[in-house]
PDB file of C-alpha atoms in Angstrom:
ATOM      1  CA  UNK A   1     -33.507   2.098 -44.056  1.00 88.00           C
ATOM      2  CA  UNK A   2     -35.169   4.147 -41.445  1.00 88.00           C
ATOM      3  CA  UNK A   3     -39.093   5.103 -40.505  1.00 89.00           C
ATOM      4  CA  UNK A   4     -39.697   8.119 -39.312  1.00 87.00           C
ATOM      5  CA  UNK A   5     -43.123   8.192 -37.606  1.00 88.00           C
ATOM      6  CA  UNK A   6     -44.004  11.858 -37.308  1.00 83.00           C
ATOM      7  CA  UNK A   7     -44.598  13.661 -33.811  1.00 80.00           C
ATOM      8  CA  UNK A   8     -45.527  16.671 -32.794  1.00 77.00           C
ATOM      9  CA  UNK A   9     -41.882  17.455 -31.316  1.00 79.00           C
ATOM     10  CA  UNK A  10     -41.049  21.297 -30.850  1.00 80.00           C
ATOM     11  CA  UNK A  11     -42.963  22.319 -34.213  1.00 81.00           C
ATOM     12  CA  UNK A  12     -45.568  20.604 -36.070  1.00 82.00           C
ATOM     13  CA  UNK A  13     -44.225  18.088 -38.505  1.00 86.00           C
ATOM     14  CA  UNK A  14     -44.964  18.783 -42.607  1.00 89.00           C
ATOM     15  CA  UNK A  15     -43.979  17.600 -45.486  1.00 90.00           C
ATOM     16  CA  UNK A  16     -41.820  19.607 -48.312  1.00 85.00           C
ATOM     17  CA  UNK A  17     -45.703  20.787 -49.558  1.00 86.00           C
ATOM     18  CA  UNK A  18     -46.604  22.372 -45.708  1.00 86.00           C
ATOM     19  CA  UNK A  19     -49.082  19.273 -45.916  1.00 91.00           C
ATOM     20  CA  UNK A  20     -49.500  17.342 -42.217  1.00 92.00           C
ATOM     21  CA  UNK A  21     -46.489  14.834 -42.129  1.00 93.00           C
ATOM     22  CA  UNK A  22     -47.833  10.993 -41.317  1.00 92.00           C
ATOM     23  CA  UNK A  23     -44.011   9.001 -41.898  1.00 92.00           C
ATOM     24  CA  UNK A  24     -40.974   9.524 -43.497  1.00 93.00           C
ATOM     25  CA  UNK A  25     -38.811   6.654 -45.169  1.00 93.00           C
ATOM     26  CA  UNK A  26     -35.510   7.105 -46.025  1.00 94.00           C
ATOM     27  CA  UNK A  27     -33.282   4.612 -47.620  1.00 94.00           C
ATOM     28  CA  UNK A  28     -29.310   4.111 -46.898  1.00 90.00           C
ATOM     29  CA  UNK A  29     -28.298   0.871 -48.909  1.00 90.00           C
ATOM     30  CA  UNK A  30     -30.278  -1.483 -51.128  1.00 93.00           C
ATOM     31  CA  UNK A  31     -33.625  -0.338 -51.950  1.00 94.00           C
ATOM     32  CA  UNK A  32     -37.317  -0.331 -50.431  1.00 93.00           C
ATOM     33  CA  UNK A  33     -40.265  -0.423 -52.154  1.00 94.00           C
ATOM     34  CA  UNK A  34     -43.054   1.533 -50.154  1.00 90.00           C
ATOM     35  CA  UNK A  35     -46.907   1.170 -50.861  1.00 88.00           C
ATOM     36  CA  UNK A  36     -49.972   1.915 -49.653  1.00 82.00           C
ATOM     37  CA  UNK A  37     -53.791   2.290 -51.195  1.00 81.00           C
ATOM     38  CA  UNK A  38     -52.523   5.788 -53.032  1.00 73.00           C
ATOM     39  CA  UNK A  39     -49.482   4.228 -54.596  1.00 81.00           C
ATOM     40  CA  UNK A  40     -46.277   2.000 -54.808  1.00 89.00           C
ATOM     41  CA  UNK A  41     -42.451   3.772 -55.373  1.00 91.00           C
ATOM     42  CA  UNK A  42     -39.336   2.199 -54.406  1.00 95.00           C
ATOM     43  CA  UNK A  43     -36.784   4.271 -53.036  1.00 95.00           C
ATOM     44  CA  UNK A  44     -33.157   3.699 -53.803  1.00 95.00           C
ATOM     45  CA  UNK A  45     -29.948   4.281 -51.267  1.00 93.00           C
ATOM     46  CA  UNK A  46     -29.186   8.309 -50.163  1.00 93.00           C
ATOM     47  CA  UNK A  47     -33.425   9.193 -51.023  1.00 95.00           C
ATOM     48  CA  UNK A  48     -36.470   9.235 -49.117  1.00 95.00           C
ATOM     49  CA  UNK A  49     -40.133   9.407 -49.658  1.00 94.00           C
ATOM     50  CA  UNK A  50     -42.447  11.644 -47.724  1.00 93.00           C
ATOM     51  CA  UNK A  51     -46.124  10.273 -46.776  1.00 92.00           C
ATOM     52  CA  UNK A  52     -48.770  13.300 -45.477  1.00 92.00           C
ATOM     53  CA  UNK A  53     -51.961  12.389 -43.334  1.00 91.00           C
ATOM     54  CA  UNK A  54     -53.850  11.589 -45.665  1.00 89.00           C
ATOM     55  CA  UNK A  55     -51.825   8.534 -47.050  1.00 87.00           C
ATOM     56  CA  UNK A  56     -50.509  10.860 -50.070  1.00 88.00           C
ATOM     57  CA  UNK A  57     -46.958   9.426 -51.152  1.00 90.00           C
ATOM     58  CA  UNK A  58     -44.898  11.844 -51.818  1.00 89.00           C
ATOM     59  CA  UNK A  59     -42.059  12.426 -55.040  1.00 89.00           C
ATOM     60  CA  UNK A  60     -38.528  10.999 -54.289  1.00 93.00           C
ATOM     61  CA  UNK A  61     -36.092  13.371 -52.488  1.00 93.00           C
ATOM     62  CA  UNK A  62     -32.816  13.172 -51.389  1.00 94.00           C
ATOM     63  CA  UNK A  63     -32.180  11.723 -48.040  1.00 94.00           C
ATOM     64  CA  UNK A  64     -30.726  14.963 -46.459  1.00 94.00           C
ATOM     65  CA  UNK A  65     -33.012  17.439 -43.700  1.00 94.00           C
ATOM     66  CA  UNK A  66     -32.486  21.292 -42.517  1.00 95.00           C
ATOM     67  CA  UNK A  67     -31.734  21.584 -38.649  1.00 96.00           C
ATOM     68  CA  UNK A  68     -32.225  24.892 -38.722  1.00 96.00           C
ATOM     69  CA  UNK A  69     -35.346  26.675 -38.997  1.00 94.00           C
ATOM     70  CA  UNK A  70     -36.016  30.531 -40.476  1.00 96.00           C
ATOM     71  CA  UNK A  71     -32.328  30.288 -41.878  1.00 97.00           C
ATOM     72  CA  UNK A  72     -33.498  33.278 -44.162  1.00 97.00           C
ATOM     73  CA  UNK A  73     -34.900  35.387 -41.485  1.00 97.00           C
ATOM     74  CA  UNK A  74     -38.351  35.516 -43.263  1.00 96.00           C
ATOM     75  CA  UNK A  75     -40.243  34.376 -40.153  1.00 95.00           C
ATOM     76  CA  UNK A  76     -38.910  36.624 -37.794  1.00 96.00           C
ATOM     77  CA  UNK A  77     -39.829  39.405 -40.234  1.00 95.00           C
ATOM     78  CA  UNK A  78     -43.014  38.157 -40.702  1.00 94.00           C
ATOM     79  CA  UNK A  79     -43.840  38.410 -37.239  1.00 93.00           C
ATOM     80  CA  UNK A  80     -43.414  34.685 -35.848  1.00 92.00           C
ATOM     81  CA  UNK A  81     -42.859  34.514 -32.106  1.00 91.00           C
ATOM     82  CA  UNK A  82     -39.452  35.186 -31.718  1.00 92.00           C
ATOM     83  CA  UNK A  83     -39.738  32.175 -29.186  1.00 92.00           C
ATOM     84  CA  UNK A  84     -35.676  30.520 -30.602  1.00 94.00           C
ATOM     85  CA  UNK A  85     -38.361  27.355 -31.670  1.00 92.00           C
ATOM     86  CA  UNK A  86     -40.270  28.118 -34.937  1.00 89.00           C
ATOM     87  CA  UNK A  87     -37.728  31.339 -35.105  1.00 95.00           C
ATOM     88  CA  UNK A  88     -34.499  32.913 -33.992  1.00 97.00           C
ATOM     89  CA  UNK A  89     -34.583  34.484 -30.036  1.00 97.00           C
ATOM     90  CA  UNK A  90     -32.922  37.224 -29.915  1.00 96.00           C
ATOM     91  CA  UNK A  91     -30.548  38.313 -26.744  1.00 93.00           C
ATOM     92  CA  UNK A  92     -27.410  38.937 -24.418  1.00 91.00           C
ATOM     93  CA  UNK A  93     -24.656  35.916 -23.865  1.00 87.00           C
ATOM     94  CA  UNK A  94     -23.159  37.215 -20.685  1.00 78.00           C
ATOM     95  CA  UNK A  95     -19.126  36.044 -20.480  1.00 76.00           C
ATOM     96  CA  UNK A  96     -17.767  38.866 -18.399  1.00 76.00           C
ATOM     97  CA  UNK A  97     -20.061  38.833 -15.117  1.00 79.00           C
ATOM     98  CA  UNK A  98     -18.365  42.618 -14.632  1.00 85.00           C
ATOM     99  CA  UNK A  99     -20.819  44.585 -17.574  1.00 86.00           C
ATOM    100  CA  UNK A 100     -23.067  47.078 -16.317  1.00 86.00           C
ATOM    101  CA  UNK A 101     -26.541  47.453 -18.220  1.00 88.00           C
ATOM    102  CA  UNK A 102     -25.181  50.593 -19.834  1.00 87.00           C
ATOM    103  CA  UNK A 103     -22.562  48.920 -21.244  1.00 86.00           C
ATOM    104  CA  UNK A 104     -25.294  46.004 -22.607  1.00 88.00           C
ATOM    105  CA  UNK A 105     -27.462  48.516 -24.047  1.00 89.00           C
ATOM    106  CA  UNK A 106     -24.611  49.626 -26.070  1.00 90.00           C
ATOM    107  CA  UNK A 107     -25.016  46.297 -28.636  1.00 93.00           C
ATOM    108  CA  UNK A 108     -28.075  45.175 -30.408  1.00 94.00           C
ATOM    109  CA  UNK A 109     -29.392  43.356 -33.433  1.00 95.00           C
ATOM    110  CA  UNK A 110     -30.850  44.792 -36.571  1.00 96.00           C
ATOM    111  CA  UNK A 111     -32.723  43.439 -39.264  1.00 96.00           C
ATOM    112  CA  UNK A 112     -32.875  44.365 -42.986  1.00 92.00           C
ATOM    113  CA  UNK A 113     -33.371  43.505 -46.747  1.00 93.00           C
ATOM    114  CA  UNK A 114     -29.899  43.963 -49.336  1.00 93.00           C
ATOM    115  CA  UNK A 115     -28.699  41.968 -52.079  1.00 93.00           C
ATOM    116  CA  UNK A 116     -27.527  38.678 -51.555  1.00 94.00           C
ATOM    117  CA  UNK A 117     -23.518  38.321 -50.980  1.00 94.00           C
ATOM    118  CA  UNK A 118     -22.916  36.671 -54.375  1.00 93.00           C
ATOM    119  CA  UNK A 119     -24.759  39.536 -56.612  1.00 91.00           C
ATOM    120  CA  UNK A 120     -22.125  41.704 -58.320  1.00 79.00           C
ATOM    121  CA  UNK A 121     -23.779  44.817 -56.371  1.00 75.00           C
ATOM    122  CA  UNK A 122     -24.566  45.495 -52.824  1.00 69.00           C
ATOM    123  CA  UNK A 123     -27.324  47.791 -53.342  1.00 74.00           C
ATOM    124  CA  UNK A 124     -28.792  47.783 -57.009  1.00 83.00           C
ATOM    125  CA  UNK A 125     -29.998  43.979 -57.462  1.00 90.00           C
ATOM    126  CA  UNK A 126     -34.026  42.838 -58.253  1.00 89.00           C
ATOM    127  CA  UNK A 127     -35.741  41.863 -55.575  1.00 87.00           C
ATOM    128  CA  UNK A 128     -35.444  38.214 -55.917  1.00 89.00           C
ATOM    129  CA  UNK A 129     -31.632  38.177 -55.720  1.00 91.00           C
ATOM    130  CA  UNK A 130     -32.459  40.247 -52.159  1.00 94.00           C
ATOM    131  CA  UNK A 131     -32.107  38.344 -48.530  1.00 95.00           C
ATOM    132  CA  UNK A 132     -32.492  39.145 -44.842  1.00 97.00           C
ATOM    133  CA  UNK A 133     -29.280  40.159 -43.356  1.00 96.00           C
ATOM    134  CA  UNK A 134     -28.652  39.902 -39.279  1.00 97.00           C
ATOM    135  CA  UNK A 135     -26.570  42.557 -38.225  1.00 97.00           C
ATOM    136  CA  UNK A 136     -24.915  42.671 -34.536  1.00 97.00           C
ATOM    137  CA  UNK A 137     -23.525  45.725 -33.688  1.00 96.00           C
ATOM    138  CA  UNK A 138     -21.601  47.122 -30.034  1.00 93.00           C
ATOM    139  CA  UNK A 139     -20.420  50.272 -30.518  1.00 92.00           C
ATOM    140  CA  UNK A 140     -19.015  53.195 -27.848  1.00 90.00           C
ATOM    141  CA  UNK A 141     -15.181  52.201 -27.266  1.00 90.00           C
ATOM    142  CA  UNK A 142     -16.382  49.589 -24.890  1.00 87.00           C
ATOM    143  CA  UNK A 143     -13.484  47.920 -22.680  1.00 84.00           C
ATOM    144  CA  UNK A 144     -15.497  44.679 -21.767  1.00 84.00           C
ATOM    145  CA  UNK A 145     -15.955  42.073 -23.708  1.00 83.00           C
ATOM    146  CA  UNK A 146     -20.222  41.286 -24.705  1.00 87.00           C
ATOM    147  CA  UNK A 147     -21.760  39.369 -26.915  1.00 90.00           C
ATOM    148  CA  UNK A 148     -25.243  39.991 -28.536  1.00 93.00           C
ATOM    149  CA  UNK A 149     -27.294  37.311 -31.504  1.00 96.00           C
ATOM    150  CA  UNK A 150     -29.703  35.153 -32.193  1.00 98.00           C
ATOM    151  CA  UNK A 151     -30.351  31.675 -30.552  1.00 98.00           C
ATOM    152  CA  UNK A 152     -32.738  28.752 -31.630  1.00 97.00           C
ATOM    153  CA  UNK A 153     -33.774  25.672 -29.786  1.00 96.00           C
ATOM    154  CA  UNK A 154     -33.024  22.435 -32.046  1.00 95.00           C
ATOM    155  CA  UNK A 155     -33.404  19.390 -29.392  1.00 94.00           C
ATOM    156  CA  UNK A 156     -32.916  16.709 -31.820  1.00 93.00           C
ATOM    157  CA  UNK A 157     -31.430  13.169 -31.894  1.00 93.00           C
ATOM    158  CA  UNK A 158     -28.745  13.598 -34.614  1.00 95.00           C
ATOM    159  CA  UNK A 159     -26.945  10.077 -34.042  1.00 92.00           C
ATOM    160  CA  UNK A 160     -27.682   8.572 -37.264  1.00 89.00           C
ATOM    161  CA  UNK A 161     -26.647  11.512 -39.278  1.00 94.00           C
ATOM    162  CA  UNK A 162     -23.159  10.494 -40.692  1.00 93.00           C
ATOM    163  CA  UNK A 163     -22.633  13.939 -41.941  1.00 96.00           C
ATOM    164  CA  UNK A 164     -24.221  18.020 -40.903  1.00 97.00           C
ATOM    165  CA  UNK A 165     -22.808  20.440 -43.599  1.00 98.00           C
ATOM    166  CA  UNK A 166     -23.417  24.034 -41.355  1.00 98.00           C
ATOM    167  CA  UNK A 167     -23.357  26.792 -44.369  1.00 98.00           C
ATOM    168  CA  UNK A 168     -24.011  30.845 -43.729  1.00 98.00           C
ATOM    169  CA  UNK A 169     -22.504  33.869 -45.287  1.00 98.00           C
ATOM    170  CA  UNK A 170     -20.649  36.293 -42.918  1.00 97.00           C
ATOM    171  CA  UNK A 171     -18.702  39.463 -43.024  1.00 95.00           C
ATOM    172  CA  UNK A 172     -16.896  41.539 -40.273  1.00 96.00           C
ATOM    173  CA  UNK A 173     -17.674  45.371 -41.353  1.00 95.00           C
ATOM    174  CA  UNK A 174     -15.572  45.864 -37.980  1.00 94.00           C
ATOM    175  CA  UNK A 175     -14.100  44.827 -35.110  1.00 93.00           C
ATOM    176  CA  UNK A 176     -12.227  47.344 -32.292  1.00 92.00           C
ATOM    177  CA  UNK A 177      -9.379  44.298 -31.104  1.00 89.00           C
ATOM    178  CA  UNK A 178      -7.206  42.625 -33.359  1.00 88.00           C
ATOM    179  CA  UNK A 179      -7.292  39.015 -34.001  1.00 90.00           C
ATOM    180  CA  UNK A 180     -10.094  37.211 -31.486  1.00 90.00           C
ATOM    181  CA  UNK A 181      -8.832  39.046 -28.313  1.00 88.00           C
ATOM    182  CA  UNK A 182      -6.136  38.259 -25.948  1.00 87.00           C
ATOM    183  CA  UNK A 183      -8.203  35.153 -24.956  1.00 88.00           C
ATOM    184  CA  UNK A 184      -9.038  34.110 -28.591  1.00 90.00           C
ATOM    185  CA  UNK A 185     -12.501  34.206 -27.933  1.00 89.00           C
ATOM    186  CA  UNK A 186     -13.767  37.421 -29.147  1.00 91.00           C
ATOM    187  CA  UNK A 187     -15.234  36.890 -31.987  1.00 94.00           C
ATOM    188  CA  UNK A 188     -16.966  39.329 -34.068  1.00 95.00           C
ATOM    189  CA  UNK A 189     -18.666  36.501 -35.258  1.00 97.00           C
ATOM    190  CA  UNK A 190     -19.402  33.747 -33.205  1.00 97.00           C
ATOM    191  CA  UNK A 191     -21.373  30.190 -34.091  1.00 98.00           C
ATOM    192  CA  UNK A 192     -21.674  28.315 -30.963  1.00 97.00           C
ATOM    193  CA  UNK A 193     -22.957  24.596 -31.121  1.00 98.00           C
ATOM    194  CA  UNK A 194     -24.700  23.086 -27.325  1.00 97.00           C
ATOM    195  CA  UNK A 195     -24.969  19.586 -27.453  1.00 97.00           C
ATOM    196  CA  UNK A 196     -24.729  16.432 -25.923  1.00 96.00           C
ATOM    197  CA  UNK A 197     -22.297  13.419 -25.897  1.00 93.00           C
ATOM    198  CA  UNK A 198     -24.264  10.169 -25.269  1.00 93.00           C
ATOM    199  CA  UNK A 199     -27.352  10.464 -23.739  1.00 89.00           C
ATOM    200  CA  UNK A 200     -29.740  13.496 -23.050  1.00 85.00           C
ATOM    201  CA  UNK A 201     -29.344  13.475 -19.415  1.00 90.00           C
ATOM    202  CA  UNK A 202     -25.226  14.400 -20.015  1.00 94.00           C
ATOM    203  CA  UNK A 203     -23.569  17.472 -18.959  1.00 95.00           C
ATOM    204  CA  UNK A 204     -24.177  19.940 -22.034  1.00 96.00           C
ATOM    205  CA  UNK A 205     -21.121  20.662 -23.742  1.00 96.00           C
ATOM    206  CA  UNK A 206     -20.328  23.408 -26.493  1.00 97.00           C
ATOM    207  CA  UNK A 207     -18.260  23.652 -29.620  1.00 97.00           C
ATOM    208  CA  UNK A 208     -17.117  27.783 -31.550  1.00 97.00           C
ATOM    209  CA  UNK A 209     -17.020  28.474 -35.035  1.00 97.00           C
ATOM    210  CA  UNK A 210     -15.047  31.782 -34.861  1.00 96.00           C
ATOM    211  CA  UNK A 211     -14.668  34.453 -37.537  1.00 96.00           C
ATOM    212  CA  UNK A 212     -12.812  37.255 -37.366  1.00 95.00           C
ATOM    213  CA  UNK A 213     -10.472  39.877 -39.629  1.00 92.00           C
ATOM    214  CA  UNK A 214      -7.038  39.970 -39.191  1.00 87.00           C
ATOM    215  CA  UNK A 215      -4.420  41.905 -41.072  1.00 75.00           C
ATOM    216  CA  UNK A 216      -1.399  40.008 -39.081  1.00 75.00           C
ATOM    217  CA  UNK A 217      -1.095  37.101 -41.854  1.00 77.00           C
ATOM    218  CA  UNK A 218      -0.733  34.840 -38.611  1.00 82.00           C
ATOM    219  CA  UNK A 219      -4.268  32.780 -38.075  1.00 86.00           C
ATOM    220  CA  UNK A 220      -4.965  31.505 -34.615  1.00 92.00           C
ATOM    221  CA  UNK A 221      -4.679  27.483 -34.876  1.00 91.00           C
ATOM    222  CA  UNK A 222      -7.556  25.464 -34.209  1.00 91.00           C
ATOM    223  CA  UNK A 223      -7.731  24.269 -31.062  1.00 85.00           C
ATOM    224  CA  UNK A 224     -10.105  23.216 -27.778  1.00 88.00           C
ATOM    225  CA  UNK A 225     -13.728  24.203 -28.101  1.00 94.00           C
ATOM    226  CA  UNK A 226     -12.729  26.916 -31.262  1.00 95.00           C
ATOM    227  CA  UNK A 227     -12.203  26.335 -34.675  1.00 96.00           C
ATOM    228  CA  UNK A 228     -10.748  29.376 -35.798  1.00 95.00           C
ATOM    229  CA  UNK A 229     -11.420  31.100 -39.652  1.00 95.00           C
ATOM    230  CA  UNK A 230      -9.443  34.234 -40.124  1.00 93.00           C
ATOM    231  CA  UNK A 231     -10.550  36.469 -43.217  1.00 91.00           C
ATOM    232  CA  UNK A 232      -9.483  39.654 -45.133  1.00 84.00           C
ATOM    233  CA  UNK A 233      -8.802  43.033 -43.038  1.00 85.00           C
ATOM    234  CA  UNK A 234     -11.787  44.107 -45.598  1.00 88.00           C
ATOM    235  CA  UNK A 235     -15.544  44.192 -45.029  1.00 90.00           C
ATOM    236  CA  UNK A 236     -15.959  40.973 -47.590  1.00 92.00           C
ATOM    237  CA  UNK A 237     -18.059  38.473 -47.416  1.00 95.00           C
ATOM    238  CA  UNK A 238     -17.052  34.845 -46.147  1.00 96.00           C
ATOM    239  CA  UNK A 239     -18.792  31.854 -47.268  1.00 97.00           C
ATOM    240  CA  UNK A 240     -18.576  29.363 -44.088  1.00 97.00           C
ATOM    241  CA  UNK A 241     -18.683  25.536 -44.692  1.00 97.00           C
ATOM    242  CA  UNK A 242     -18.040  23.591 -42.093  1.00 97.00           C
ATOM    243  CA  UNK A 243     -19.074  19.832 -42.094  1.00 97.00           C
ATOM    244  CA  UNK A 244     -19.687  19.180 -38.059  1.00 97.00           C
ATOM    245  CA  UNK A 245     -18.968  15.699 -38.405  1.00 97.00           C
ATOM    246  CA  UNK A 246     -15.014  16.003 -39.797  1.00 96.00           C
ATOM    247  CA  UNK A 247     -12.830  14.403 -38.423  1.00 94.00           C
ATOM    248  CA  UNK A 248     -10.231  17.327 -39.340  1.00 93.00           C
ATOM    249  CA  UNK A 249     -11.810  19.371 -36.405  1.00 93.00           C
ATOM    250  CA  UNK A 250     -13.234  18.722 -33.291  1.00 92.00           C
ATOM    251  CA  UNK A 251     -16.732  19.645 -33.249  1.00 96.00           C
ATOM    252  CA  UNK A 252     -19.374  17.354 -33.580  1.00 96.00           C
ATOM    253  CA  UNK A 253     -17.904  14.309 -34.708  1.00 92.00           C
ATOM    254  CA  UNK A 254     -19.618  11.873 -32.245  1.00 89.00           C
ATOM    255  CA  UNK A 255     -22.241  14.178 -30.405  1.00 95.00           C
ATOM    256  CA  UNK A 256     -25.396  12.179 -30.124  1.00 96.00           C
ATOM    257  CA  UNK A 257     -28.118  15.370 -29.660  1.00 96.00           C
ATOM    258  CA  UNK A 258     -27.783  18.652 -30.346  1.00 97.00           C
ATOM    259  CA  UNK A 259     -29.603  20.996 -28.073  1.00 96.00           C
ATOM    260  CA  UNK A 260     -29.108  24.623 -29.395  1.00 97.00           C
ATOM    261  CA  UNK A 261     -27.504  26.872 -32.310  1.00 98.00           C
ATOM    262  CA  UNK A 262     -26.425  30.329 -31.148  1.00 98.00           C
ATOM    263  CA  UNK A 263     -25.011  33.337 -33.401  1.00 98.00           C
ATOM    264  CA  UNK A 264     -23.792  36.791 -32.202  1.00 97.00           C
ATOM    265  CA  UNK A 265     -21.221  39.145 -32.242  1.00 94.00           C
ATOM    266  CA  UNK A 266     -18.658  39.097 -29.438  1.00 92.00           C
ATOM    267  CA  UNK A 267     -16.079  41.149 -28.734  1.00 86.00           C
ATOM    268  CA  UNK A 268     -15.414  45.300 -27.164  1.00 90.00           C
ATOM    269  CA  UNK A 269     -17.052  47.205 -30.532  1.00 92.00           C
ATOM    270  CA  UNK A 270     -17.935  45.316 -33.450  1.00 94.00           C
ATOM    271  CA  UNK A 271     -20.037  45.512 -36.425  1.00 96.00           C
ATOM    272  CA  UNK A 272     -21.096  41.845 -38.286  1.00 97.00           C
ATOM    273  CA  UNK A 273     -23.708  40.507 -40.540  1.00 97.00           C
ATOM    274  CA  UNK A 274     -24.937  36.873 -41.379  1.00 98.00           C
ATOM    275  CA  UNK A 275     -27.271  35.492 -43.885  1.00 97.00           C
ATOM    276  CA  UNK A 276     -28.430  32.330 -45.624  1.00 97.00           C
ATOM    277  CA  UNK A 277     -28.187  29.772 -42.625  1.00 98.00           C
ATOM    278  CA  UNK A 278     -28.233  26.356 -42.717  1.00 98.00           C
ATOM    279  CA  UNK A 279     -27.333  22.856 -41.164  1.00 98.00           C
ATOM    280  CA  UNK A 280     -27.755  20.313 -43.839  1.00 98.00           C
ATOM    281  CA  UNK A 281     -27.808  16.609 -42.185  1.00 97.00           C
ATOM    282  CA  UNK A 282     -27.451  13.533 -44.341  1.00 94.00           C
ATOM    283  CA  UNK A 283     -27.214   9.669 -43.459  1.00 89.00           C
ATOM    284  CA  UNK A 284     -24.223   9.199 -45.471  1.00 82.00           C
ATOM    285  CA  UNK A 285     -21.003  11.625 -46.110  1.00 78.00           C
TER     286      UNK A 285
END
């Protein structure tokens, strides 16, 4: 079992009810019984039991926790400080030291409410089947490769996590170079990973989810610091599920802290959306 003794980290700890957070107990074989003056309930292996500040026990949950923070854009919309802590950042990832500002200026990031990627329609849906979409956008016949997104700040200790499930919905409306570029790294949509190995004073390293449309029939194999996911030569929808922990790719699989999550668009002209973001981590596969 593990004890989780809330404190104030990058945001302030609460529970599933927004209450204060006091502890969290989470249970990975054999069971625990937990009690205090409010209560007794015994947890049992893959839950965990939430206790607020003022000694309130909490119903049974499963053992699994959200990295990622604002993964429906409803923050940033709301008007949180788009700091990359309790919200997304939003900015320029400079790869080609040669772009001028005009050429910068020519990509951005906009914001706005449609149906969510599994309704039947795009645009007629109620407004509870409606999400946030991201959309990075470079436009201009640009020769230079730039990328433009969102970035949080995660800065957590993930080494007891034996598996982190990242999910999001994607789609490539466009993108002006086929495949991911002559260097296979120009991704209309881009997920990059910054973390670290062992210890928090290590080198920080980084890890690519790429997306990208091809109508060649001949994906790019995996391979390096990319994991490569072609899709259809169609503006469709993508649902990406990646499990950072499998041993089938190498991402994640024994990074000890994570430090950042970035997503943009990459690429010479480009047009991309995201939605629905998450990292789920869990104590046991």
């Amino acid at each position: 079992y593990s004890v989780d003794i809330a404190q104030k980290h990058l945001v302030m700890p609460t529970t599933d009810l927004g209450t204060p957070l006091m502890a969290e107990i989470a249970v990975r074989s054999g069971s625990l019984a937990v009690r205090n003056s409010a209560g007794e309930i015994t947890v049992q292996p893959g839950q965990k039991v939430q206790i607020d500040t003022s000694g309130m026990l909490g119903g049974i949950q499963l053992a699994q926790w959200n990295l990622i923070r604002d993964g429906d854009f409803e923050q940033y919309m709301g008007g949180a400080p788009a700091d990359g802590i309790q919200t997304w950042a939003v900015h320029g990832f400079i790869f080609d030291q040669t772009v001028s500002d005009a050429e910068k200026q020519a990509a951005s990031m906009t914001m706005y409410r449609s149906c969510h990627p599994t309704t039947p329609s795009a645009f007629l849906c109620p407004k509870e089947q409606t999400v946030l979409l991201a959309q990075f956008e470079r436009q201009g016949n640009q020769s230079k490769s730039y990328s433009y997104g969102i970035e949080q700040v995660l800065d957590l200790d993930v080494s007891e996590y034996r598996s982190m499930q990242f999910v999001m919905w994607a789609r490539v409306i466009s993108q002006s170079v086929p495949n991911a570029g002559v260097t296979n790294n120009e991704c209309p949509i881009t997920v990059r990973f910054t973390f670290k190995r062992e210890s928090p004073s290590d080198k920080p390293e980084f890890r690519f989810l790429c997306l990208y449309r091809t109508s060649e029939r001949k994906p790019i194999p995996n391979g390096g610091e990319y994991v490569y996911q072609a899709v259809s030569n169609q503006a469709l929808w993508y649902h990406m599920d990646f499990d950072l922990r499998d041993p089938k790719y190498d991402l994640l699989q024994s990074a000890r802290y994570i430090e950042s999550v970035a997503i943009y668009g990459n690429g010479h002209d480009y047009i991309s959306q995201v939605t629905d973001i998450s990292l789920t981590a869990r104590q046991q596969r």
